[in-house]
XYZ file of C-alpha atoms in Angstrom:
509
model
C -98.402 -50.262 131.909
C -100.453 -52.835 133.768
C -101.480 -52.782 137.177
C -99.210 -54.388 139.959
C -100.236 -57.737 140.517
C -99.495 -60.579 143.155
C -99.447 -64.405 142.139
C -101.847 -66.624 143.898
C -101.174 -70.242 144.794
C -102.363 -71.310 141.383
C -100.333 -68.948 139.477
C -103.183 -66.553 138.640
C -103.161 -62.979 139.699
C -104.938 -62.157 142.867
C -104.990 -59.553 145.780
C -104.724 -61.169 149.111
C -106.795 -59.927 151.846
C -103.750 -60.650 154.153
C -102.094 -57.415 152.674
C -104.589 -55.080 153.871
C -105.952 -53.509 157.153
C -108.616 -54.714 159.143
C -112.107 -54.450 156.939
C -114.671 -51.969 158.157
C -116.855 -54.230 159.795
C -113.767 -55.683 161.987
C -112.799 -52.164 162.926
C -116.044 -51.140 164.068
C -116.587 -54.695 166.085
C -112.970 -54.343 167.488
C -113.773 -50.770 168.337
C -116.831 -51.679 170.308
C -115.154 -54.180 172.169
C -112.216 -51.599 173.029
C -115.089 -49.107 174.309
C -116.840 -51.736 176.277
C -113.429 -52.464 177.838
C -112.862 -49.030 178.790
C -116.319 -48.446 180.000
C -115.808 -51.286 182.393
C -112.394 -49.993 183.354
C -113.629 -46.620 184.448
C -116.754 -48.041 185.995
C -114.817 -50.401 188.297
C -111.736 -48.450 188.565
C -112.166 -48.009 192.566
C -112.083 -51.811 192.767
C -108.573 -51.871 191.392
C -105.364 -51.427 193.435
C -103.909 -47.838 192.455
C -100.356 -49.515 192.069
C -99.412 -53.177 191.734
C -97.159 -55.167 193.960
C -95.162 -57.219 191.451
C -91.390 -57.618 191.160
C -89.498 -56.678 187.978
C -88.490 -60.201 187.217
C -91.852 -61.693 187.612
C -93.644 -59.158 185.301
C -90.969 -59.378 182.693
C -91.495 -63.104 182.642
C -95.196 -62.578 181.896
C -94.830 -59.879 179.153
C -91.597 -60.687 177.318
C -92.476 -63.169 174.646
C -90.995 -64.011 171.308
C -92.178 -61.585 168.429
C -95.192 -62.993 166.582
C -94.591 -64.369 163.298
C -98.405 -65.002 162.443
C -101.100 -62.369 163.152
C -103.271 -63.027 166.126
C -106.987 -62.587 166.717
C -107.814 -59.178 168.384
C -109.885 -60.934 170.986
C -106.757 -62.584 172.097
C -104.795 -59.307 172.207
C -107.327 -57.361 173.993
C -107.729 -60.389 176.530
C -104.211 -60.309 177.201
C -104.145 -56.463 177.659
C -106.795 -57.005 180.189
C -104.987 -59.729 182.093
C -101.210 -58.929 181.447
C -101.210 -55.089 181.179
C -103.842 -53.462 183.234
C -103.465 -55.200 186.424
C -99.583 -54.249 186.411
C -100.029 -50.637 185.770
C -100.032 -47.815 188.303
C -103.208 -46.243 187.438
C -102.762 -42.405 187.072
C -106.342 -42.267 186.005
C -107.468 -43.555 189.343
C -109.332 -41.364 191.628
C -106.964 -42.324 194.490
C -103.811 -41.807 192.821
C -102.310 -38.822 194.491
C -98.437 -38.920 193.524
C -96.380 -36.411 191.814
C -98.824 -34.212 189.972
C -102.256 -36.031 190.064
C -103.663 -35.690 186.606
C -106.618 -37.062 184.339
C -107.385 -38.285 181.086
C -110.817 -37.286 180.872
C -113.229 -39.000 178.428
C -113.756 -36.163 175.756
C -109.902 -36.290 175.834
C -109.520 -40.080 175.613
C -111.964 -40.121 172.425
C -110.161 -37.223 170.756
C -106.837 -38.707 171.159
C -108.576 -41.671 169.412
C -109.790 -39.625 166.636
C -106.467 -37.713 166.158
C -104.558 -41.243 166.085
C -106.881 -42.266 163.367
C -106.573 -39.172 161.167
C -102.772 -39.576 161.787
C -101.983 -36.107 160.460
C -98.282 -34.498 160.720
C -98.958 -30.725 162.073
C -95.782 -29.462 161.005
C -96.679 -27.205 158.197
C -99.906 -25.231 157.801
C -100.252 -26.983 154.249
C -99.570 -30.590 155.878
C -102.663 -30.141 158.095
C -104.591 -26.883 157.675
C -107.320 -27.546 160.048
C -104.951 -28.852 162.662
C -102.744 -25.879 162.560
C -105.794 -23.238 162.551
C -107.275 -25.376 165.596
C -103.778 -25.004 167.203
C -103.845 -21.399 167.105
C -107.537 -21.210 168.611
C -106.804 -23.200 171.542
C -103.659 -21.785 172.300
C -105.463 -18.345 172.290
C -108.345 -19.801 174.539
C -105.661 -21.037 176.847
C -103.633 -17.792 176.716
C -106.978 -16.066 177.884
C -107.397 -18.407 180.952
C -103.512 -17.761 181.979
C -103.884 -14.077 181.648
C -101.379 -14.002 178.950
C -101.598 -11.575 175.836
C -103.302 -13.328 172.864
C -100.734 -11.908 170.577
C -98.237 -13.902 172.325
C -96.460 -16.603 170.184
C -97.544 -20.065 171.267
C -96.967 -23.687 170.347
C -98.072 -27.003 171.804
C -95.246 -29.449 172.846
C -95.092 -32.661 174.588
C -93.886 -31.684 178.264
C -92.914 -28.885 180.148
C -89.357 -30.024 180.402
C -88.889 -29.370 176.720
C -90.927 -26.306 176.737
C -88.529 -24.891 179.181
C -85.637 -25.878 177.075
C -87.067 -24.168 174.079
C -87.650 -20.864 175.833
C -84.182 -20.838 177.253
C -82.722 -21.366 173.626
C -84.520 -18.367 172.873
C -83.273 -16.591 175.795
C -79.648 -17.475 174.977
C -80.067 -16.035 171.521
C -80.796 -12.575 173.082
C -77.098 -12.243 174.618
C -75.538 -9.429 172.775
C -72.300 -10.739 170.910
C -73.174 -14.362 171.390
C -74.547 -15.883 168.180
C -74.801 -19.600 169.015
C -77.140 -20.054 166.141
C -74.526 -19.788 163.691
C -71.261 -19.646 165.614
C -71.844 -21.903 168.792
C -70.430 -21.274 172.010
C -66.708 -21.070 170.690
C -64.941 -17.910 171.465
C -67.325 -16.362 173.818
C -65.190 -15.305 177.043
C -67.699 -14.954 179.935
C -69.676 -17.431 181.625
C -73.409 -17.408 180.879
C -75.268 -17.650 184.156
C -78.988 -18.820 184.651
C -80.751 -18.194 187.872
C -83.665 -20.186 189.577
C -84.830 -21.124 192.800
C -83.431 -24.110 194.865
C -87.053 -25.110 194.663
C -87.220 -25.425 190.957
C -87.644 -28.300 188.726
C -84.654 -30.163 187.738
C -85.865 -29.360 184.145
C -83.877 -26.019 184.512
C -80.589 -28.120 185.385
C -81.465 -30.413 182.347
C -81.783 -27.511 179.840
C -78.544 -25.867 181.068
C -76.772 -29.193 180.333
C -78.110 -29.234 176.821
C -77.608 -25.733 175.952
C -73.878 -25.767 176.969
C -74.459 -23.690 180.049
C -73.178 -26.087 182.490
C -74.701 -27.085 185.772
C -72.054 -24.935 187.490
C -73.502 -21.807 185.903
C -76.937 -22.472 187.316
C -77.305 -20.258 190.404
C -80.086 -21.636 192.773
C -81.405 -18.814 194.663
C -82.416 -19.785 198.210
C -85.925 -19.430 198.602
C -87.534 -18.027 201.664
C -89.311 -19.765 204.624
C -92.470 -20.250 202.476
C -90.308 -21.903 199.748
C -90.653 -19.020 197.269
C -87.897 -17.370 195.373
C -87.900 -13.286 196.294
C -86.848 -10.594 194.080
C -84.200 -9.276 196.625
C -82.370 -12.498 196.900
C -82.501 -12.845 192.873
C -81.052 -9.285 192.683
C -78.314 -10.146 195.301
C -77.080 -13.186 193.376
C -77.153 -11.218 189.710
C -75.247 -8.278 191.613
C -72.642 -10.780 192.709
C -72.143 -12.257 189.372
C -71.701 -9.095 187.566
C -69.205 -8.124 189.987
C -67.337 -11.447 189.304
C -67.474 -10.627 185.669
C -70.103 -13.073 184.865
C -72.826 -12.915 182.008
C -76.500 -13.021 183.728
C -78.817 -13.967 180.897
C -82.112 -15.597 182.215
C -84.104 -16.299 185.255
C -86.550 -19.243 185.573
C -89.320 -18.539 188.050
C -92.042 -21.127 189.157
C -95.571 -20.863 189.815
C -96.420 -24.134 191.749
C -93.303 -25.495 192.882
C -92.958 -29.528 192.647
C -92.364 -30.104 196.365
C -94.892 -27.835 197.945
C -96.677 -25.916 195.145
C -95.408 -22.423 196.126
C -95.364 -19.529 193.893
C -91.909 -17.335 193.521
C -92.357 -13.774 193.754
C -93.108 -12.863 189.936
C -93.766 -9.237 190.183
C -90.573 -8.622 192.012
C -88.636 -11.045 189.996
C -89.999 -9.395 186.586
C -88.670 -5.994 187.952
C -85.146 -7.274 188.335
C -85.167 -9.026 185.177
C -86.305 -5.693 183.662
C -83.494 -3.668 185.483
C -80.751 -5.967 184.227
C -82.271 -6.845 180.810
C -82.696 -10.611 181.559
C -85.028 -12.865 180.031
C -87.827 -14.202 182.465
C -89.319 -17.536 181.936
C -92.006 -18.707 184.158
C -92.531 -22.370 184.827
C -96.285 -22.492 185.363
C -96.607 -26.066 184.486
C -98.471 -26.846 187.472
C -99.841 -23.445 188.839
C -100.559 -21.892 185.921
C -104.287 -22.992 185.155
C -105.416 -23.261 188.537
C -106.224 -19.342 188.395
C -109.293 -20.506 186.355
C -110.527 -21.966 189.685
C -110.821 -18.845 191.705
C -111.191 -19.538 195.476
C -107.568 -18.557 196.302
C -105.747 -19.630 193.301
C -106.945 -16.308 191.414
C -104.311 -14.480 193.345
C -101.872 -16.127 191.172
C -98.988 -14.190 189.794
C -99.383 -11.973 186.587
C -97.909 -14.232 183.892
C -98.054 -11.416 181.312
C -94.855 -9.966 182.644
C -92.806 -13.112 181.779
C -90.952 -13.264 178.405
C -91.942 -17.023 178.138
C -94.453 -19.165 180.051
C -94.902 -23.074 180.165
C -98.304 -24.300 181.340
C -99.841 -27.842 181.370
C -103.002 -28.690 179.994
C -102.093 -32.546 180.845
C -101.561 -31.694 184.308
C -104.599 -29.363 185.217
C -107.087 -29.429 182.477
C -108.068 -33.106 182.324
C -105.972 -33.677 179.129
C -104.506 -37.086 178.329
C -100.654 -37.139 178.120
C -98.856 -35.269 176.317
C -99.791 -31.789 175.717
C -98.141 -28.756 176.990
C -98.649 -25.006 176.102
C -95.450 -22.686 175.578
C -95.957 -19.075 175.100
C -93.546 -16.381 174.121
C -94.285 -12.577 174.493
C -91.579 -11.557 171.816
C -93.186 -12.381 168.300
C -90.604 -14.684 166.208
C -88.251 -15.201 168.945
C -88.835 -18.908 168.907
C -89.040 -19.058 164.812
C -85.936 -17.114 164.814
C -83.878 -19.715 166.811
C -85.524 -23.009 165.340
C -86.522 -22.199 161.820
C -84.251 -23.903 159.286
C -86.352 -24.976 156.284
C -85.095 -27.421 153.664
C -86.393 -26.864 149.960
C -88.945 -29.584 150.256
C -90.713 -27.946 153.095
C -90.656 -24.251 151.718
C -94.185 -22.649 151.494
C -95.295 -19.456 150.059
C -95.595 -16.572 152.888
C -99.023 -15.720 154.334
C -99.593 -13.468 157.301
C -102.373 -15.866 158.383
C -100.121 -18.984 158.142
C -98.404 -20.675 160.961
C -95.858 -23.506 160.418
C -95.657 -24.908 163.951
C -92.412 -26.864 162.762
C -90.327 -23.813 163.273
C -91.229 -23.034 166.896
C -89.234 -25.993 168.257
C -86.979 -28.597 167.058
C -89.682 -31.081 166.207
C -90.519 -31.866 162.786
C -93.171 -34.466 163.147
C -96.079 -33.157 165.342
C -99.193 -34.988 166.358
C -102.497 -33.242 166.351
C -102.341 -32.360 170.075
C -104.703 -29.324 169.694
C -107.949 -31.718 169.012
C -108.230 -33.070 172.473
C -107.933 -29.560 174.188
C -110.731 -28.252 171.822
C -113.113 -31.117 172.759
C -112.338 -30.939 176.319
C -112.543 -27.060 176.546
C -115.956 -27.262 174.611
C -117.326 -30.189 176.487
C -116.787 -28.689 179.834
C -116.618 -25.007 179.333
C -114.631 -22.523 181.057
C -117.078 -22.567 184.014
C -117.382 -26.307 184.161
C -113.557 -26.469 184.311
C -113.627 -23.986 187.159
C -116.167 -25.867 189.118
C -114.181 -29.113 189.106
C -110.859 -27.223 189.787
C -112.476 -25.799 192.704
C -113.834 -29.047 194.081
C -110.156 -30.450 194.112
C -109.191 -27.137 196.120
C -111.842 -27.791 198.670
C -110.911 -31.248 199.125
C -107.407 -30.490 199.443
C -108.356 -27.809 202.216
C -110.338 -30.451 204.182
C -107.403 -32.829 204.230
C -105.179 -30.040 205.479
C -107.867 -29.157 208.144
C -108.552 -32.957 209.132
C -104.418 -33.467 209.547
C -103.771 -30.258 211.263
C -106.332 -31.021 213.725
C -104.868 -34.355 214.734
C -102.201 -34.099 217.523
C -100.071 -36.857 215.923
C -99.786 -35.305 212.480
C -98.334 -32.171 211.108
C -99.001 -29.914 208.082
C -95.805 -27.927 207.962
C -96.610 -25.753 204.792
C -99.782 -24.414 203.054
C -100.603 -23.842 199.572
C -103.238 -22.266 197.302
C -103.090 -25.298 195.118
C -104.586 -28.867 195.894
C -101.185 -30.135 197.066
C -100.986 -31.349 200.780
C -98.008 -31.906 202.478
C -98.198 -33.811 205.907
C -96.093 -35.890 208.277
C -96.836 -38.086 211.298
C -95.069 -37.341 214.351
C -96.817 -39.350 217.145
C -97.173 -37.786 220.691
C -95.369 -41.184 221.899
C -92.297 -40.378 219.959
C -92.201 -36.816 220.900
C -92.533 -37.876 224.532
C -89.299 -39.793 224.320
C -87.344 -36.954 223.326
C -88.786 -34.297 225.868
C -87.849 -30.848 225.084
C -85.392 -31.969 222.415
C -86.572 -32.125 218.940
C -87.330 -35.476 217.334
C -84.100 -36.158 214.680
C -85.192 -35.627 211.491
C -83.703 -38.848 210.227
C -86.092 -40.527 212.710
C -89.272 -38.868 211.319
C -88.137 -39.641 207.730
C -87.645 -43.283 208.249
C -91.064 -43.613 210.091
C -92.772 -41.735 207.417
C -91.085 -43.419 204.587
C -92.156 -46.735 206.010
C -95.775 -45.186 206.338
C -95.752 -44.140 202.651
C -94.705 -47.688 201.722
C -97.696 -49.221 203.604
C -100.104 -46.883 202.133
C -98.854 -47.580 198.497
C -98.888 -51.344 199.247
C -102.287 -51.293 200.369
C -103.501 -50.503 196.940
C -106.316 -48.101 198.251
C -103.983 -45.103 197.430
C -100.812 -43.939 195.863
C -98.645 -41.220 197.184
C -95.280 -39.675 196.761
C -93.019 -37.703 199.081
C -90.556 -34.889 199.303
C -87.856 -33.742 201.566
C -88.230 -30.049 202.790
C -85.905 -28.048 205.038
C -87.587 -29.369 208.296
C -87.756 -32.945 207.064
C -89.523 -35.592 205.279
C -93.155 -34.977 204.058
C -95.985 -37.058 202.334
C -97.296 -35.268 199.341
C -100.977 -35.787 198.332
C -101.775 -34.229 195.279
C -105.278 -34.015 194.136
C -106.428 -33.387 190.682
C -108.244 -36.040 189.003
C -111.577 -35.265 187.711
C -113.350 -38.533 189.303
C -111.910 -37.824 192.848
C -114.661 -37.090 195.180
C -114.721 -36.331 198.686
C -115.494 -39.763 199.795
C -111.929 -40.838 198.322
C -110.303 -38.336 200.514
C -111.984 -39.443 203.618
C -110.776 -43.061 202.786
C -107.278 -41.557 201.834
C -107.245 -40.037 205.387
C -108.406 -43.171 207.062
C -105.806 -45.219 205.371
C -103.058 -42.863 206.402
C -104.095 -43.055 209.902
C -104.508 -46.885 209.833
C -101.014 -47.254 207.995
C -99.430 -45.011 210.480
C -100.836 -47.091 213.481
C -99.816 -50.323 212.139
C -96.146 -48.960 211.148
C -95.889 -47.540 214.652
C -97.142 -50.582 216.654
C -95.726 -53.139 214.572
C -92.175 -51.625 213.976
C -91.650 -48.327 215.890
C -93.291 -48.532 219.171
C -90.550 -50.447 221.011
C -87.467 -49.075 218.862
């Protein structure tokens, strides 16, 4: 048999370079250009507006072109990336990005992601990527130690906390006596399954209930206390009421580091209630879990070892580029017993030291997520990570103190984590209402205008939350490059924007 051939223009046999990948020298030259571009990006990132001011129609017109029929020079592609993409991003890696939960793609993680993309392995089976699976075991053990979780727990890296919660609750559902959803589905089960969480919990809990067939009506949102924490006594009362009504409680989701104010639920008391009623306890420590590494107040974080399952997010706290999340389960094989379904072509010989991570979630194709964690933890060390995390906590304390000392600002809630909630309620506004409280709608509208002004300035980017006592601006501090001067600049911008909004729109209303 002869080798496959291609016919050249003259009728002869030839292999055209147009059918292959870049040549090695092209790859090196283009790679150097990319690294130079990224170096310039990080060097000058403070000169960029954190968020763009462009409408969707204009941006789409710039980017939405016809599909290229002929390959283009990489220099043109990189130039367009610099001119058409970067200026119109909200820069999550910017040291003055403080919205949502501020995170960082640190440089060791950026390079590790590049290498894992180049290796392009699929970490589904041990044999499909042995070193990737072995490394996943190692970094999961390292992070379990950071979280205070038993190293013997099952663990798996997934792409986000929302999916981790879904997978954990799927395992929890399988523990209900008389309910075999894996084989029979939900058909014929006569009782309502009830899932409990705080009224401050992330909406991923509700989404999981939708996907699992529990239904939103059966998610019991237990009212949090004045500090926005779910208490064991309130949970117990809700469970006892459902039992009296003939319902079937099956799981509780508690939170360490809630989204709005970064509060911790009362984990020990909640664990006691779960043990009393034989309920699965899943702890969403996506944000709060790894801050215990920092000490300085965050070391008093809840005892996660009492949970049946825990999720914690390295890409929120440990400076890992998106997407990598750690899910742990105290019950060995609980996750594989739910998700293992192995076709013949993927069967392997059993081995006690082998982990086939495809069995720990519904995902088959799995990227090499462990590499960036390995590089980051080795580059900084636990002590180096702790120093960086403590600096964020210290900067948040400074901002709370500055805002709390200003008579025109309020800091309505505290946190051990570097998330600051504050609002502008100027003395002139309070005087207008005398002994009466300022209407919450007025405060909300004023502070929403301030939020828009700060974000439009390009000097910082914030998000908001609505608490029981009204609207607040949320300042999340967690970027590895954020310095005290950035927080001072933010505080100046907050006061400047507040004064401009008040003087320009509100002073005479």
